[in-house]
């Protein structure tokens, strides 16, 4: 695995033994933390768009409030592809609550005025 | 028509920061934007990664833009959207055009150029083949998917592994397309490692280094591409493969959008093609400032905003009649770098940030900045890569220590 | 030379080449070949040789070479009647459009049938825009005569149609390489190229009545300081001119349309109904047209259309020509278009040159390459390398990074390498206008006139229409207007103030005008050619989407169905998220 915490991009050697993760190849502690998270429960932010009615544009950029489990990203995209909202929308408005049961909300990434 | 202290051409990240700063400084500001909305390219960059330095969080492009838009809406800046600057004459005379005002001259004390950059086209990389529909640059695809609401294709091949290409590889996949591969002519990926991992590896999209597309097939719509490995810079016929696809995305580089400068006498940097600027972001023409991607293509939007803010500050001072030239120091870079912004230092009473673009990959580099006699700064850089700009802060203390008119930036590999 | 003499000459040639098994059939100067050869090159060589013989009026080359497939007719006849016309012109390239405009002067009902979604979709769109004087054409050939006539008619016609035209003149220069026998020592080649070639060209100019000026080399270098200093001599041909080939074609078609000609686009001819050796109907993919006169101006497909009518008299072999265009900011490097002469002149190739488009983009090309596939409009690495090799040495300052576009056109060449403009011999009511390669654009007005003369000779009484409108009002181009004109237009119609294409300064108003012009626009390429949108530096990177949206709005075609050039060239595969939602 390559650590992405800083531009160095250390190549990490990971070994999982009895539930403990052993990391080597990292030049700093952040690499170790990153590797452990990646192995145990990798998470990703999702950013996408949803259809919006009554606005000047067709699509509203949205994002997850915080990272969600990586394996749920694809299904979240499918769910959000069917979501429609109505203008006006404000930055950080909740567009979709508790997506796929993660406890994470999807929020608007910016304002969108009504036409 | 009204005369403004500062007129800003381009309402993207750089222009917005410049406008807000000039307004804070008390100048009358006019911001001209050719699109229906301000925000520039940020509006279509819906992924996160912006604002790490300024806001200490990783925002999406629209969110980052929203922060600046909120500030500008509270300011006295006059904004004209759907307004195109038609030309800038050699004399500096600006003509702009929109539906409401028709064709009109823009009277101002200072100008800030913040038109951003444009994408390198297929023809500029001499990519042979037919001319079917379905060959698009990455930024165009990004706009299609995120703003216009259309899908460019289903089976995608991407040429170029710079950040734009990598981001689009992920975006296309998340919208249901099948990205067959990213082909990169260099032996090193062009974008951040973070993006290689989160855009390619996460989605099992193969990256082919030292590869290029040698032919685009399809009469009406793309039907496929021929790809080949590069040997000594030339395609190796023996390695040619035909890939079936319906869309080719080109992420082959960004170029400062300097069309408006063509008639002026503003001096350009031969490598970046953007205008040469000094540390107040003034170009070779007095009263004409430039910031953001039109000067050189930046990696991080926070840096773009910084340059914008600075240009706004100095354009404002210029408009007030203040003297802004405190020094004339030329910066020389050795062959480890392709460019440095600014190319000259004209101010020494506050800190100056230098933005350096490395030419090749060097590990454990010792960067030195010296004047004619002494080494002023020595900095160890863990990794230098062309895909990552180096930002150096020269404090006013160091600047005041500079003797002479030349500054040299070099690298010793330790 | 009569048929027997021709046969003897061909047999002798074939025997020498080792092709004695080829069957030759000759009737009144039309040579038909049957048999097999080993390669496409041999197929071309044999056809071309026969084409050089006197009194050969057409070559039907059915020689089989490896990979040659018989084209299968896959489109079925549609039985509905879609119209009746006195004259049906097939093909709306520059030739078909010119003929349509010419014949629209007379009291006949005319239908133009065009298989593509717009006019000017064949070779006409890729023309290099020179209005030739005729100096490069074989003396005595039909194409030379029509080129000279067309050249005289062009300026006024361009003015009536509001098509750009500029008499720029052209340099005809020589370099050491101009004198081809390479076995001669360099000194002698240089001498011949510097002194003798000029005299040969001047003599030819005199024979044809084409003015040519001798220019001292240092004068040339003063006028063209960026030209390579290895240029040995320069002649100036003052009557050479430039135009815009697609605007010319569109203008001809629009004027014809305004004068009553009906244009059926996306309508392909798939057969004819011939009775008692006379044309009765034209079968198309949209239905049947009743007519008694067909004018075949189908370019690359002229032979196939002629064969459908049972009037097979020639085979068209395609020759691709590639062109490279440079950014505007380089146009300061060139004052007049420049062509480098070659001696002996390669068969039917004038060499192209370092020219510029009338809009100001420096242009390299065209090249020439025998290509098997009529639909091959590709530009290969080989084409690019050839253009760099051929044209970069003339003006070495031109940078590759400033290339903004490259494209190819495919020339429709007959084996006689001359125009074939005459009534068919096997059937009545069918006129061939085939094998129109360079100088087809220049000759177009004269070709159209010739067709009207042919009709007269066939007994048609060409009565002029009083209502004929010779003048066409071209589309407004804001870029070309003065400041006050621009201001006036925007105040009258604010949409002219909304710039869509920044590189070429094209406004929304101009796009709307183009979409609603006499030949309706339904494709992006059609919009591009009429307004220049997407032809600038960014090649549509910024404006393409906006243009597509405007096209969709104005035509009612949903955005997802907008095409680049008709048929299956959709820009998009569907709306956003269609793949996630399974909407496709």
mmCIF file with all atom_site columns, N, CA and C in Angstrom, chain C residues 39-89:
data_model
loop_
_atom_site.group_PDB
_atom_site.id
_atom_site.type_symbol
_atom_site.label_atom_id
_atom_site.label_alt_id
_atom_site.label_comp_id
_atom_site.label_asym_id
_atom_site.label_entity_id
_atom_site.label_seq_id
_atom_site.pdbx_PDB_ins_code
_atom_site.Cartn_x
_atom_site.Cartn_y
_atom_site.Cartn_z
_atom_site.occupancy
_atom_site.B_iso_or_equiv
_atom_site.pdbx_formal_charge
_atom_site.auth_seq_id
_atom_site.auth_comp_id
_atom_site.auth_asym_id
_atom_site.auth_atom_id
_atom_site.pdbx_PDB_model_num
ATOM 1   N N  . UNK C 1 39 ? -2.053  -6.657 -55.976 1.00 0.00 ? 39 UNK C N  1
ATOM 2   C CA . UNK C 1 39 ? -2.107  -5.649 -54.920 1.00 0.00 ? 39 UNK C CA 1
ATOM 3   C C  . UNK C 1 39 ? -2.915  -4.445 -55.374 1.00 0.00 ? 39 UNK C C  1
ATOM 4   N N  . UNK C 1 40 ? -3.272  -3.609 -54.392 1.00 0.00 ? 40 UNK C N  1
ATOM 5   C CA . UNK C 1 40 ? -3.983  -2.368 -54.703 1.00 0.00 ? 40 UNK C CA 1
ATOM 6   C C  . UNK C 1 40 ? -3.105  -1.468 -55.571 1.00 0.00 ? 40 UNK C C  1
ATOM 7   N N  . UNK C 1 41 ? -1.795  -1.461 -55.298 1.00 0.00 ? 41 UNK C N  1
ATOM 8   C CA . UNK C 1 41 ? -0.876  -0.626 -56.087 1.00 0.00 ? 41 UNK C CA 1
ATOM 9   C C  . UNK C 1 41 ? -0.933  -0.990 -57.573 1.00 0.00 ? 41 UNK C C  1
ATOM 10  N N  . UNK C 1 42 ? -0.984  -2.302 -57.860 1.00 0.00 ? 42 UNK C N  1
ATOM 11  C CA . UNK C 1 42 ? -1.050  -2.717 -59.268 1.00 0.00 ? 42 UNK C CA 1
ATOM 12  C C  . UNK C 1 42 ? -2.371  -2.273 -59.880 1.00 0.00 ? 42 UNK C C  1
ATOM 13  N N  . UNK C 1 43 ? -3.443  -2.428 -59.105 1.00 0.00 ? 43 UNK C N  1
ATOM 14  C CA . UNK C 1 43 ? -4.776  -1.983 -59.544 1.00 0.00 ? 43 UNK C CA 1
ATOM 15  C C  . UNK C 1 43 ? -4.729  -0.518 -59.974 1.00 0.00 ? 43 UNK C C  1
ATOM 16  N N  . UNK C 1 44 ? -4.057  0.304  -59.151 1.00 0.00 ? 44 UNK C N  1
ATOM 17  C CA . UNK C 1 44 ? -3.954  1.738  -59.452 1.00 0.00 ? 44 UNK C CA 1
ATOM 18  C C  . UNK C 1 44 ? -3.047  1.983  -60.649 1.00 0.00 ? 44 UNK C C  1
ATOM 19  N N  . UNK C 1 45 ? -1.889  1.283  -60.649 1.00 0.00 ? 45 UNK C N  1
ATOM 20  C CA . UNK C 1 45 ? -0.910  1.496  -61.727 1.00 0.00 ? 45 UNK C CA 1
ATOM 21  C C  . UNK C 1 45 ? -1.513  1.242  -63.100 1.00 0.00 ? 45 UNK C C  1
ATOM 22  N N  . UNK C 1 46 ? -2.201  0.098  -63.214 1.00 0.00 ? 46 UNK C N  1
ATOM 23  C CA . UNK C 1 46 ? -2.780  -0.271 -64.511 1.00 0.00 ? 46 UNK C CA 1
ATOM 24  C C  . UNK C 1 46 ? -3.844  0.751  -64.913 1.00 0.00 ? 46 UNK C C  1
ATOM 25  N N  . UNK C 1 47 ? -4.716  1.060  -63.960 1.00 0.00 ? 47 UNK C N  1
ATOM 26  C CA . UNK C 1 47 ? -5.764  2.042  -64.259 1.00 0.00 ? 47 UNK C CA 1
ATOM 27  C C  . UNK C 1 47 ? -5.167  3.373  -64.684 1.00 0.00 ? 47 UNK C C  1
ATOM 28  N N  . UNK C 1 48 ? -4.156  3.801  -63.961 1.00 0.00 ? 48 UNK C N  1
ATOM 29  C CA . UNK C 1 48 ? -3.550  5.101  -64.262 1.00 0.00 ? 48 UNK C CA 1
ATOM 30  C C  . UNK C 1 48 ? -2.861  5.106  -65.608 1.00 0.00 ? 48 UNK C C  1
ATOM 31  N N  . UNK C 1 49 ? -2.184  4.007  -65.938 1.00 0.00 ? 49 UNK C N  1
ATOM 32  C CA . UNK C 1 49 ? -1.528  3.954  -67.242 1.00 0.00 ? 49 UNK C CA 1
ATOM 33  C C  . UNK C 1 49 ? -2.562  4.109  -68.354 1.00 0.00 ? 49 UNK C C  1
ATOM 34  N N  . UNK C 1 50 ? -3.613  3.348  -68.269 1.00 0.00 ? 50 UNK C N  1
ATOM 35  C CA . UNK C 1 50 ? -4.637  3.409  -69.320 1.00 0.00 ? 50 UNK C CA 1
ATOM 36  C C  . UNK C 1 50 ? -5.221  4.813  -69.378 1.00 0.00 ? 50 UNK C C  1
ATOM 37  N N  . UNK C 1 51 ? -5.305  5.444  -68.214 1.00 0.00 ? 51 UNK C N  1
ATOM 38  C CA . UNK C 1 51 ? -5.837  6.806  -68.168 1.00 0.00 ? 51 UNK C CA 1
ATOM 39  C C  . UNK C 1 51 ? -5.014  7.810  -68.935 1.00 0.00 ? 51 UNK C C  1
ATOM 40  N N  . UNK C 1 52 ? -3.751  7.506  -69.156 1.00 0.00 ? 52 UNK C N  1
ATOM 41  C CA . UNK C 1 52 ? -2.912  8.460  -69.886 1.00 0.00 ? 52 UNK C CA 1
ATOM 42  C C  . UNK C 1 52 ? -3.064  8.338  -71.395 1.00 0.00 ? 52 UNK C C  1
ATOM 43  N N  . UNK C 1 53 ? -3.733  7.289  -71.842 1.00 0.00 ? 53 UNK C N  1
ATOM 44  C CA . UNK C 1 53 ? -3.853  7.083  -73.296 1.00 0.00 ? 53 UNK C CA 1
ATOM 45  C C  . UNK C 1 53 ? -4.882  8.023  -73.889 1.00 0.00 ? 53 UNK C C  1
ATOM 46  N N  . UNK C 1 54 ? -4.580  8.487  -75.076 1.00 0.00 ? 54 UNK C N  1
ATOM 47  C CA . UNK C 1 54 ? -5.497  9.379  -75.807 1.00 0.00 ? 54 UNK C CA 1
ATOM 48  C C  . UNK C 1 54 ? -6.818  8.696  -76.104 1.00 0.00 ? 54 UNK C C  1
ATOM 49  N N  . UNK C 1 55 ? -7.871  9.475  -76.147 1.00 0.00 ? 55 UNK C N  1
ATOM 50  C CA . UNK C 1 55 ? -9.177  8.966  -76.581 1.00 0.00 ? 55 UNK C CA 1
ATOM 51  C C  . UNK C 1 55 ? -9.799  7.963  -75.616 1.00 0.00 ? 55 UNK C C  1
ATOM 52  N N  . UNK C 1 56 ? -9.175  7.798  -74.449 1.00 0.00 ? 56 UNK C N  1
ATOM 53  C CA . UNK C 1 56 ? -9.845  6.967  -73.429 1.00 0.00 ? 56 UNK C CA 1
ATOM 54  C C  . UNK C 1 56 ? -10.731 7.908  -72.637 1.00 0.00 ? 56 UNK C C  1
ATOM 55  N N  . UNK C 1 57 ? -12.023 7.638  -72.648 1.00 0.00 ? 57 UNK C N  1
ATOM 56  C CA . UNK C 1 57 ? -12.952 8.564  -72.005 1.00 0.00 ? 57 UNK C CA 1
ATOM 57  C C  . UNK C 1 57 ? -13.363 8.126  -70.612 1.00 0.00 ? 57 UNK C C  1
ATOM 58  N N  . UNK C 1 58 ? -13.062 6.881  -70.315 1.00 0.00 ? 58 UNK C N  1
ATOM 59  C CA . UNK C 1 58 ? -13.437 6.403  -68.980 1.00 0.00 ? 58 UNK C CA 1
ATOM 60  C C  . UNK C 1 58 ? -12.890 5.024  -68.759 1.00 0.00 ? 58 UNK C C  1
ATOM 61  N N  . UNK C 1 59 ? -12.557 4.717  -67.504 1.00 0.00 ? 59 UNK C N  1
ATOM 62  C CA . UNK C 1 59 ? -12.028 3.387  -67.191 1.00 0.00 ? 59 UNK C CA 1
ATOM 63  C C  . UNK C 1 59 ? -12.858 2.787  -66.075 1.00 0.00 ? 59 UNK C C  1
ATOM 64  N N  . UNK C 1 60 ? -13.451 1.614  -66.380 1.00 0.00 ? 60 UNK C N  1
ATOM 65  C CA . UNK C 1 60 ? -14.189 0.893  -65.351 1.00 0.00 ? 60 UNK C CA 1
ATOM 66  C C  . UNK C 1 60 ? -13.256 -0.208 -64.877 1.00 0.00 ? 60 UNK C C  1
ATOM 67  N N  . UNK C 1 61 ? -12.706 -0.010 -63.693 1.00 0.00 ? 61 UNK C N  1
ATOM 68  C CA . UNK C 1 61 ? -11.652 -0.895 -63.210 1.00 0.00 ? 61 UNK C CA 1
ATOM 69  C C  . UNK C 1 61 ? -12.228 -1.925 -62.250 1.00 0.00 ? 61 UNK C C  1
ATOM 70  N N  . UNK C 1 62 ? -12.565 -3.098 -62.781 1.00 0.00 ? 62 UNK C N  1
ATOM 71  C CA . UNK C 1 62 ? -13.110 -4.147 -61.918 1.00 0.00 ? 62 UNK C CA 1
ATOM 72  C C  . UNK C 1 62 ? -12.067 -5.177 -61.525 1.00 0.00 ? 62 UNK C C  1
ATOM 73  N N  . UNK C 1 63 ? -10.807 -4.818 -61.659 1.00 0.00 ? 63 UNK C N  1
ATOM 74  C CA . UNK C 1 63 ? -9.756  -5.758 -61.276 1.00 0.00 ? 63 UNK C CA 1
ATOM 75  C C  . UNK C 1 63 ? -9.860  -6.077 -59.802 1.00 0.00 ? 63 UNK C C  1
ATOM 76  N N  . UNK C 1 64 ? -9.742  -7.375 -59.504 1.00 0.00 ? 64 UNK C N  1
ATOM 77  C CA . UNK C 1 64 ? -9.808  -7.776 -58.095 1.00 0.00 ? 64 UNK C CA 1
ATOM 78  C C  . UNK C 1 64 ? -8.408  -7.747 -57.506 1.00 0.00 ? 64 UNK C C  1
ATOM 79  N N  . UNK C 1 65 ? -8.312  -7.118 -56.340 1.00 0.00 ? 65 UNK C N  1
ATOM 80  C CA . UNK C 1 65 ? -7.041  -7.158 -55.606 1.00 0.00 ? 65 UNK C CA 1
ATOM 81  C C  . UNK C 1 65 ? -7.355  -7.733 -54.226 1.00 0.00 ? 65 UNK C C  1
ATOM 82  N N  . UNK C 1 66 ? -6.337  -8.252 -53.538 1.00 0.00 ? 66 UNK C N  1
ATOM 83  C CA . UNK C 1 66 ? -6.589  -8.888 -52.242 1.00 0.00 ? 66 UNK C CA 1
ATOM 84  C C  . UNK C 1 66 ? -7.290  -7.912 -51.289 1.00 0.00 ? 66 UNK C C  1
ATOM 85  N N  . UNK C 1 67 ? -8.409  -8.352 -50.746 1.00 0.00 ? 67 UNK C N  1
ATOM 86  C CA . UNK C 1 67 ? -9.123  -7.496 -49.810 1.00 0.00 ? 67 UNK C CA 1
ATOM 87  C C  . UNK C 1 67 ? -10.224 -6.698 -50.453 1.00 0.00 ? 67 UNK C C  1
ATOM 88  N N  . UNK C 1 68 ? -10.321 -6.739 -51.779 1.00 0.00 ? 68 UNK C N  1
ATOM 89  C CA . UNK C 1 68 ? -11.402 -5.961 -52.406 1.00 0.00 ? 68 UNK C CA 1
ATOM 90  C C  . UNK C 1 68 ? -12.705 -6.695 -52.226 1.00 0.00 ? 68 UNK C C  1
ATOM 91  N N  . UNK C 1 69 ? -13.651 -6.001 -51.629 1.00 0.00 ? 69 UNK C N  1
ATOM 92  C CA . UNK C 1 69 ? -14.956 -6.628 -51.415 1.00 0.00 ? 69 UNK C CA 1
ATOM 93  C C  . UNK C 1 69 ? -16.001 -5.921 -52.245 1.00 0.00 ? 69 UNK C C  1
ATOM 94  N N  . UNK C 1 70 ? -16.949 -6.678 -52.673 1.00 0.00 ? 70 UNK C N  1
ATOM 95  C CA . UNK C 1 70 ? -18.059 -6.120 -53.431 1.00 0.00 ? 70 UNK C CA 1
ATOM 96  C C  . UNK C 1 70 ? -18.975 -5.429 -52.430 1.00 0.00 ? 70 UNK C C  1
ATOM 97  N N  . UNK C 1 71 ? -19.329 -4.193 -52.683 1.00 0.00 ? 71 UNK C N  1
ATOM 98  C CA . UNK C 1 71 ? -20.179 -3.487 -51.726 1.00 0.00 ? 71 UNK C CA 1
ATOM 99  C C  . UNK C 1 71 ? -21.581 -4.097 -51.750 1.00 0.00 ? 71 UNK C C  1
ATOM 100 N N  . UNK C 1 72 ? -22.088 -4.351 -50.556 1.00 0.00 ? 72 UNK C N  1
ATOM 101 C CA . UNK C 1 72 ? -23.435 -4.932 -50.502 1.00 0.00 ? 72 UNK C CA 1
ATOM 102 C C  . UNK C 1 72 ? -24.456 -3.824 -50.266 1.00 0.00 ? 72 UNK C C  1
ATOM 103 N N  . UNK C 1 73 ? -25.518 -3.896 -51.013 1.00 0.00 ? 73 UNK C N  1
ATOM 104 C CA . UNK C 1 73 ? -26.608 -2.916 -50.830 1.00 0.00 ? 73 UNK C CA 1
ATOM 105 C C  . UNK C 1 73 ? -27.425 -3.366 -49.636 1.00 0.00 ? 73 UNK C C  1
ATOM 106 N N  . UNK C 1 74 ? -27.361 -2.645 -48.560 1.00 0.00 ? 74 UNK C N  1
ATOM 107 C CA . UNK C 1 74 ? -28.104 -3.100 -47.380 1.00 0.00 ? 74 UNK C CA 1
ATOM 108 C C  . UNK C 1 74 ? -29.379 -2.300 -47.151 1.00 0.00 ? 74 UNK C C  1
ATOM 109 N N  . UNK C 1 75 ? -29.519 -1.205 -47.879 1.00 0.00 ? 75 UNK C N  1
ATOM 110 C CA . UNK C 1 75 ? -30.707 -0.382 -47.601 1.00 0.00 ? 75 UNK C CA 1
ATOM 111 C C  . UNK C 1 75 ? -31.866 -0.765 -48.505 1.00 0.00 ? 75 UNK C C  1
ATOM 112 N N  . UNK C 1 76 ? -33.020 -0.911 -47.923 1.00 0.00 ? 76 UNK C N  1
ATOM 113 C CA . UNK C 1 76 ? -34.175 -1.375 -48.685 1.00 0.00 ? 76 UNK C CA 1
ATOM 114 C C  . UNK C 1 76 ? -34.990 -0.217 -49.227 1.00 0.00 ? 76 UNK C C  1
ATOM 115 N N  . UNK C 1 77 ? -35.674 -0.483 -50.312 1.00 0.00 ? 77 UNK C N  1
ATOM 116 C CA . UNK C 1 77 ? -36.463 0.545  -50.995 1.00 0.00 ? 77 UNK C CA 1
ATOM 117 C C  . UNK C 1 77 ? -37.673 0.930  -50.160 1.00 0.00 ? 77 UNK C C  1
ATOM 118 N N  . UNK C 1 78 ? -37.913 2.224  -50.078 1.00 0.00 ? 78 UNK C N  1
ATOM 119 C CA . UNK C 1 78 ? -39.112 2.718  -49.400 1.00 0.00 ? 78 UNK C CA 1
ATOM 120 C C  . UNK C 1 78 ? -40.097 3.082  -50.490 1.00 0.00 ? 78 UNK C C  1
ATOM 121 N N  . UNK C 1 79 ? -41.287 2.527  -50.411 1.00 0.00 ? 79 UNK C N  1
ATOM 122 C CA . UNK C 1 79 ? -42.181 2.661  -51.552 1.00 0.00 ? 79 UNK C CA 1
ATOM 123 C C  . UNK C 1 79 ? -43.001 3.934  -51.671 1.00 0.00 ? 79 UNK C C  1
ATOM 124 N N  . UNK C 1 80 ? -42.887 4.837  -50.727 1.00 0.00 ? 80 UNK C N  1
ATOM 125 C CA . UNK C 1 80 ? -43.746 6.024  -50.819 1.00 0.00 ? 80 UNK C CA 1
ATOM 126 C C  . UNK C 1 80 ? -43.173 7.034  -51.799 1.00 0.00 ? 80 UNK C C  1
ATOM 127 N N  . UNK C 1 81 ? -44.090 7.766  -52.434 1.00 0.00 ? 81 UNK C N  1
ATOM 128 C CA . UNK C 1 81 ? -43.665 8.822  -53.357 1.00 0.00 ? 81 UNK C CA 1
ATOM 129 C C  . UNK C 1 81 ? -43.337 10.059 -52.565 1.00 0.00 ? 81 UNK C C  1
ATOM 130 N N  . UNK C 1 82 ? -42.166 10.589 -52.763 1.00 0.00 ? 82 UNK C N  1
ATOM 131 C CA . UNK C 1 82 ? -41.833 11.803 -52.013 1.00 0.00 ? 82 UNK C CA 1
ATOM 132 C C  . UNK C 1 82 ? -41.716 13.031 -52.896 1.00 0.00 ? 82 UNK C C  1
ATOM 133 N N  . UNK C 1 83 ? -41.860 12.875 -54.193 1.00 0.00 ? 83 UNK C N  1
ATOM 134 C CA . UNK C 1 83 ? -41.839 14.090 -55.002 1.00 0.00 ? 83 UNK C CA 1
ATOM 135 C C  . UNK C 1 83 ? -41.656 13.820 -56.476 1.00 0.00 ? 83 UNK C C  1
ATOM 136 N N  . UNK C 1 84 ? -41.860 14.875 -57.203 1.00 0.00 ? 84 UNK C N  1
ATOM 137 C CA . UNK C 1 84 ? -41.623 14.847 -58.647 1.00 0.00 ? 84 UNK C CA 1
ATOM 138 C C  . UNK C 1 84 ? -40.791 16.072 -58.964 1.00 0.00 ? 84 UNK C C  1
ATOM 139 N N  . UNK C 1 85 ? -39.823 15.905 -59.838 1.00 0.00 ? 85 UNK C N  1
ATOM 140 C CA . UNK C 1 85 ? -39.021 17.069 -60.216 1.00 0.00 ? 85 UNK C CA 1
ATOM 141 C C  . UNK C 1 85 ? -38.575 16.919 -61.653 1.00 0.00 ? 85 UNK C C  1
ATOM 142 N N  . UNK C 1 86 ? -38.380 18.064 -62.295 1.00 0.00 ? 86 UNK C N  1
ATOM 143 C CA . UNK C 1 86 ? -37.830 18.031 -63.643 1.00 0.00 ? 86 UNK C CA 1
ATOM 144 C C  . UNK C 1 86 ? -36.405 17.505 -63.584 1.00 0.00 ? 86 UNK C C  1
ATOM 145 N N  . UNK C 1 87 ? -35.666 17.985 -62.584 1.00 0.00 ? 87 UNK C N  1
ATOM 146 C CA . UNK C 1 87 ? -34.256 17.602 -62.467 1.00 0.00 ? 87 UNK C CA 1
ATOM 147 C C  . UNK C 1 87 ? -33.977 17.162 -61.030 1.00 0.00 ? 87 UNK C C  1
ATOM 148 N N  . UNK C 1 88 ? -33.268 16.045 -60.904 1.00 0.00 ? 88 UNK C N  1
ATOM 149 C CA . UNK C 1 88 ? -32.789 15.639 -59.584 1.00 0.00 ? 88 UNK C CA 1
ATOM 150 C C  . UNK C 1 88 ? -31.263 15.702 -59.612 1.00 0.00 ? 88 UNK C C  1
ATOM 151 N N  . UNK C 1 89 ? -30.701 16.466 -58.688 1.00 0.00 ? 89 UNK C N  1
ATOM 152 C CA . UNK C 1 89 ? -29.247 16.526 -58.566 1.00 0.00 ? 89 UNK C CA 1
ATOM 153 C C  . UNK C 1 89 ? -28.878 15.676 -57.362 1.00 0.00 ? 89 UNK C C  1
#
